[in-house]
């Protein structure tokens, strides 16, 4: 009588499979936490970058309006106001109830920046031939903030 041999089965045992899963979980577990932290940091940096970009754009619009307006004496002097009023020939800047910085140009309201925490403009006369416009702006959204200011000679540089 001949002995019959059972064919050897190839494959992975249940124990080996479970050990592989445990090792994979130990390696991948911390990576998931790092990925979550990285995603949150990316969102926060994006929010901060957006605020800074909005701030730069708004200050550039104010600067452009001041440069495009011929020099004139403005009143009141050295007083910070929340509305530029009739200072600029073509534009007016103010903050509306929705905390948006609005540029009114040719009778049309244009949103220049959102999430405005504070806005102020002031004017001062320097010497006999220069009126300086100073503008400050602070934007806040969630836990992020950006603020900046400009001082620009009305009418642009002297000729």
PDB file of N, CA and C in Angstrom, residues 90-139:
ATOM      1  N   UNK A  90     -12.640 110.521  -7.757  1.00  0.00           N
ATOM      2  CA  UNK A  90     -13.413 109.477  -8.430  1.00  0.00           C
ATOM      3  C   UNK A  90     -13.926 108.380  -7.501  1.00  0.00           C
ATOM      4  N   UNK A  91     -13.447 108.319  -6.276  1.00  0.00           N
ATOM      5  CA  UNK A  91     -13.799 107.206  -5.389  1.00  0.00           C
ATOM      6  C   UNK A  91     -14.127 107.701  -3.987  1.00  0.00           C
ATOM      7  N   UNK A  92     -14.881 106.879  -3.307  1.00  0.00           N
ATOM      8  CA  UNK A  92     -15.162 107.101  -1.890  1.00  0.00           C
ATOM      9  C   UNK A  92     -15.068 105.739  -1.219  1.00  0.00           C
ATOM     10  N   UNK A  93     -14.450 105.685  -0.052  1.00  0.00           N
ATOM     11  CA  UNK A  93     -14.271 104.424   0.668  1.00  0.00           C
ATOM     12  C   UNK A  93     -15.017 104.498   1.993  1.00  0.00           C
ATOM     13  N   UNK A  94     -15.745 103.428   2.292  1.00  0.00           N
ATOM     14  CA  UNK A  94     -16.483 103.341   3.559  1.00  0.00           C
ATOM     15  C   UNK A  94     -16.706 101.873   3.895  1.00  0.00           C
ATOM     16  N   UNK A  95     -17.073 101.611   5.148  1.00  0.00           N
ATOM     17  CA  UNK A  95     -17.379 100.250   5.595  1.00  0.00           C
ATOM     18  C   UNK A  95     -18.891 100.143   5.762  1.00  0.00           C
ATOM     19  N   UNK A  96     -19.487  99.106   5.182  1.00  0.00           N
ATOM     20  CA  UNK A  96     -20.934  98.935   5.318  1.00  0.00           C
ATOM     21  C   UNK A  96     -21.268  98.073   6.541  1.00  0.00           C
ATOM     22  N   UNK A  97     -22.548  97.809   6.736  1.00  0.00           N
ATOM     23  CA  UNK A  97     -23.002  97.045   7.902  1.00  0.00           C
ATOM     24  C   UNK A  97     -22.536  95.589   7.872  1.00  0.00           C
ATOM     25  N   UNK A  98     -22.188  95.076   6.707  1.00  0.00           N
ATOM     26  CA  UNK A  98     -21.716  93.692   6.577  1.00  0.00           C
ATOM     27  C   UNK A  98     -20.213  93.571   6.749  1.00  0.00           C
ATOM     28  N   UNK A  99     -19.581  94.608   7.257  1.00  0.00           N
ATOM     29  CA  UNK A  99     -18.128  94.645   7.485  1.00  0.00           C
ATOM     30  C   UNK A  99     -17.348  94.476   6.184  1.00  0.00           C
ATOM     31  N   UNK A 100     -17.839  95.118   5.143  1.00  0.00           N
ATOM     32  CA  UNK A 100     -17.157  95.109   3.853  1.00  0.00           C
ATOM     33  C   UNK A 100     -16.648  96.518   3.567  1.00  0.00           C
ATOM     34  N   UNK A 101     -15.425  96.615   3.076  1.00  0.00           N
ATOM     35  CA  UNK A 101     -14.903  97.903   2.634  1.00  0.00           C
ATOM     36  C   UNK A 101     -15.425  98.121   1.225  1.00  0.00           C
ATOM     37  N   UNK A 102     -16.157  99.212   1.056  1.00  0.00           N
ATOM     38  CA  UNK A 102     -16.811  99.514  -0.207  1.00  0.00           C
ATOM     39  C   UNK A 102     -16.104 100.692  -0.867  1.00  0.00           C
ATOM     40  N   UNK A 103     -15.830 100.557  -2.141  1.00  0.00           N
ATOM     41  CA  UNK A 103     -15.357 101.686  -2.947  1.00  0.00           C
ATOM     42  C   UNK A 103     -16.526 102.106  -3.826  1.00  0.00           C
ATOM     43  N   UNK A 104     -16.991 103.319  -3.629  1.00  0.00           N
ATOM     44  CA  UNK A 104     -18.054 103.850  -4.472  1.00  0.00           C
ATOM     45  C   UNK A 104     -17.358 104.619  -5.591  1.00  0.00           C
ATOM     46  N   UNK A 105     -17.519 104.134  -6.794  1.00  0.00           N
ATOM     47  CA  UNK A 105     -16.873 104.761  -7.957  1.00  0.00           C
ATOM     48  C   UNK A 105     -17.915 104.894  -9.055  1.00  0.00           C
ATOM     49  N   UNK A 106     -18.104 106.109  -9.523  1.00  0.00           N
ATOM     50  CA  UNK A 106     -19.100 106.399 -10.560  1.00  0.00           C
ATOM     51  C   UNK A 106     -20.489 105.918 -10.143  1.00  0.00           C
ATOM     52  N   UNK A 107     -20.800 106.060  -8.867  1.00  0.00           N
ATOM     53  CA  UNK A 107     -22.111 105.688  -8.356  1.00  0.00           C
ATOM     54  C   UNK A 107     -22.330 104.200  -8.149  1.00  0.00           C
ATOM     55  N   UNK A 108     -21.300 103.391  -8.356  1.00  0.00           N
ATOM     56  CA  UNK A 108     -21.430 101.937  -8.211  1.00  0.00           C
ATOM     57  C   UNK A 108     -20.637 101.480  -6.993  1.00  0.00           C
ATOM     58  N   UNK A 109     -21.281 100.686  -6.127  1.00  0.00           N
ATOM     59  CA  UNK A 109     -20.600 100.127  -4.954  1.00  0.00           C
ATOM     60  C   UNK A 109     -19.816  98.883  -5.356  1.00  0.00           C
ATOM     61  N   UNK A 110     -18.529  98.872  -5.054  1.00  0.00           N
ATOM     62  CA  UNK A 110     -17.671  97.716  -5.316  1.00  0.00           C
ATOM     63  C   UNK A 110     -17.057  97.257  -4.008  1.00  0.00           C
ATOM     64  N   UNK A 111     -17.176  95.968  -3.718  1.00  0.00           N
ATOM     65  CA  UNK A 111     -16.576  95.416  -2.505  1.00  0.00           C
ATOM     66  C   UNK A 111     -15.079  95.268  -2.749  1.00  0.00           C
ATOM     67  N   UNK A 112     -14.286  95.929  -1.901  1.00  0.00           N
ATOM     68  CA  UNK A 112     -12.834  95.894  -2.023  1.00  0.00           C
ATOM     69  C   UNK A 112     -12.251  94.862  -1.065  1.00  0.00           C
ATOM     70  N   UNK A 113     -12.839  94.744   0.136  1.00  0.00           N
ATOM     71  CA  UNK A 113     -12.364  93.772   1.130  1.00  0.00           C
ATOM     72  C   UNK A 113     -13.532  93.385   2.024  1.00  0.00           C
ATOM     73  N   UNK A 114     -13.454  92.174   2.562  1.00  0.00           N
ATOM     74  CA  UNK A 114     -14.473  91.691   3.493  1.00  0.00           C
ATOM     75  C   UNK A 114     -13.841  91.453   4.854  1.00  0.00           C
ATOM     76  N   UNK A 115     -14.664  91.200   5.848  1.00  0.00           N
ATOM     77  CA  UNK A 115     -14.213  90.912   7.216  1.00  0.00           C
ATOM     78  C   UNK A 115     -13.425  92.076   7.809  1.00  0.00           C
ATOM     79  N   UNK A 116     -13.897  93.293   7.581  1.00  0.00           N
ATOM     80  CA  UNK A 116     -13.203  94.489   8.059  1.00  0.00           C
ATOM     81  C   UNK A 116     -13.476  94.672   9.549  1.00  0.00           C
ATOM     82  N   UNK A 117     -12.411  94.695  10.339  1.00  0.00           N
ATOM     83  CA  UNK A 117     -12.531  94.957  11.774  1.00  0.00           C
ATOM     84  C   UNK A 117     -12.414  96.452  12.046  1.00  0.00           C
ATOM     85  N   UNK A 118     -11.530  97.138  11.319  1.00  0.00           N
ATOM     86  CA  UNK A 118     -11.407  98.588  11.475  1.00  0.00           C
ATOM     87  C   UNK A 118     -10.847  99.196  10.199  1.00  0.00           C
ATOM     88  N   UNK A 119     -11.265 100.427   9.955  1.00  0.00           N
ATOM     89  CA  UNK A 119     -10.806 101.177   8.792  1.00  0.00           C
ATOM     90  C   UNK A 119     -10.758 102.639   9.174  1.00  0.00           C
ATOM     91  N   UNK A 120      -9.716 103.305   8.769  1.00  0.00           N
ATOM     92  CA  UNK A 120      -9.613 104.733   9.055  1.00  0.00           C
ATOM     93  C   UNK A 120      -8.753 105.437   8.025  1.00  0.00           C
ATOM     94  N   UNK A 121      -9.147 106.664   7.701  1.00  0.00           N
ATOM     95  CA  UNK A 121      -8.345 107.508   6.821  1.00  0.00           C
ATOM     96  C   UNK A 121      -8.147 108.849   7.502  1.00  0.00           C
ATOM     97  N   UNK A 122      -6.995 109.427   7.279  1.00  0.00           N
ATOM     98  CA  UNK A 122      -6.730 110.769   7.795  1.00  0.00           C
ATOM     99  C   UNK A 122      -5.877 111.508   6.779  1.00  0.00           C
ATOM    100  N   UNK A 123      -5.883 112.832   6.889  1.00  0.00           N
ATOM    101  CA  UNK A 123      -5.116 113.669   5.969  1.00  0.00           C
ATOM    102  C   UNK A 123      -4.322 114.681   6.769  1.00  0.00           C
ATOM    103  N   UNK A 124      -3.162 115.031   6.216  1.00  0.00           N
ATOM    104  CA  UNK A 124      -2.370 116.101   6.824  1.00  0.00           C
ATOM    105  C   UNK A 124      -1.621 116.820   5.719  1.00  0.00           C
ATOM    106  N   UNK A 125      -1.466 118.101   5.908  1.00  0.00           N
ATOM    107  CA  UNK A 125      -0.721 118.907   4.956  1.00  0.00           C
ATOM    108  C   UNK A 125       0.715 118.994   5.425  1.00  0.00           C
ATOM    109  N   UNK A 126       1.627 118.729   4.507  1.00  0.00           N
ATOM    110  CA  UNK A 126       3.053 118.775   4.807  1.00  0.00           C
ATOM    111  C   UNK A 126       3.664 119.848   3.915  1.00  0.00           C
ATOM    112  N   UNK A 127       4.228 120.858   4.530  1.00  0.00           N
ATOM    113  CA  UNK A 127       4.801 121.948   3.740  1.00  0.00           C
ATOM    114  C   UNK A 127       3.706 122.698   3.006  1.00  0.00           C
ATOM    115  N   UNK A 128       4.097 123.321   1.911  1.00  0.00           N
ATOM    116  CA  UNK A 128       3.129 124.110   1.150  1.00  0.00           C
ATOM    117  C   UNK A 128       2.504 123.348  -0.006  1.00  0.00           C
ATOM    118  N   UNK A 129       3.111 122.239  -0.373  1.00  0.00           N
ATOM    119  CA  UNK A 129       2.658 121.601  -1.601  1.00  0.00           C
ATOM    120  C   UNK A 129       2.340 120.117  -1.489  1.00  0.00           C
ATOM    121  N   UNK A 130       2.116 119.619  -0.309  1.00  0.00           N
ATOM    122  CA  UNK A 130       1.856 118.184  -0.198  1.00  0.00           C
ATOM    123  C   UNK A 130       0.743 117.899   0.802  1.00  0.00           C
ATOM    124  N   UNK A 131      -0.196 117.101   0.360  1.00  0.00           N
ATOM    125  CA  UNK A 131      -1.217 116.565   1.255  1.00  0.00           C
ATOM    126  C   UNK A 131      -0.991 115.062   1.311  1.00  0.00           C
ATOM    127  N   UNK A 132      -0.827 114.549   2.516  1.00  0.00           N
ATOM    128  CA  UNK A 132      -0.574 113.127   2.723  1.00  0.00           C
ATOM    129  C   UNK A 132      -1.851 112.464   3.230  1.00  0.00           C
ATOM    130  N   UNK A 133      -2.246 111.406   2.563  1.00  0.00           N
ATOM    131  CA  UNK A 133      -3.389 110.591   3.000  1.00  0.00           C
ATOM    132  C   UNK A 133      -2.818 109.372   3.710  1.00  0.00           C
ATOM    133  N   UNK A 134      -3.308 109.111   4.901  1.00  0.00           N
ATOM    134  CA  UNK A 134      -2.919 107.907   5.639  1.00  0.00           C
ATOM    135  C   UNK A 134      -4.160 107.040   5.806  1.00  0.00           C
ATOM    136  N   UNK A 135      -4.020 105.777   5.496  1.00  0.00           N
ATOM    137  CA  UNK A 135      -5.137 104.838   5.628  1.00  0.00           C
ATOM    138  C   UNK A 135      -4.669 103.626   6.412  1.00  0.00           C
ATOM    139  N   UNK A 136      -5.504 103.169   7.332  1.00  0.00           N
ATOM    140  CA  UNK A 136      -5.221 101.950   8.086  1.00  0.00           C
ATOM    141  C   UNK A 136      -6.404 101.001   7.910  1.00  0.00           C
ATOM    142  N   UNK A 137      -6.092  99.730   7.849  1.00  0.00           N
ATOM    143  CA  UNK A 137      -7.127  98.722   7.632  1.00  0.00           C
ATOM    144  C   UNK A 137      -6.756  97.462   8.393  1.00  0.00           C
ATOM    145  N   UNK A 138      -7.734  96.888   9.075  1.00  0.00           N
ATOM    146  CA  UNK A 138      -7.541  95.618   9.779  1.00  0.00           C
ATOM    147  C   UNK A 138      -8.665  94.679   9.364  1.00  0.00           C
ATOM    148  N   UNK A 139      -8.262  93.489   8.915  1.00  0.00           N
ATOM    149  CA  UNK A 139      -9.214  92.451   8.525  1.00  0.00           C
ATOM    150  C   UNK A 139      -9.107  91.294   9.501  1.00  0.00           C
TER     151      UNK A 139
END
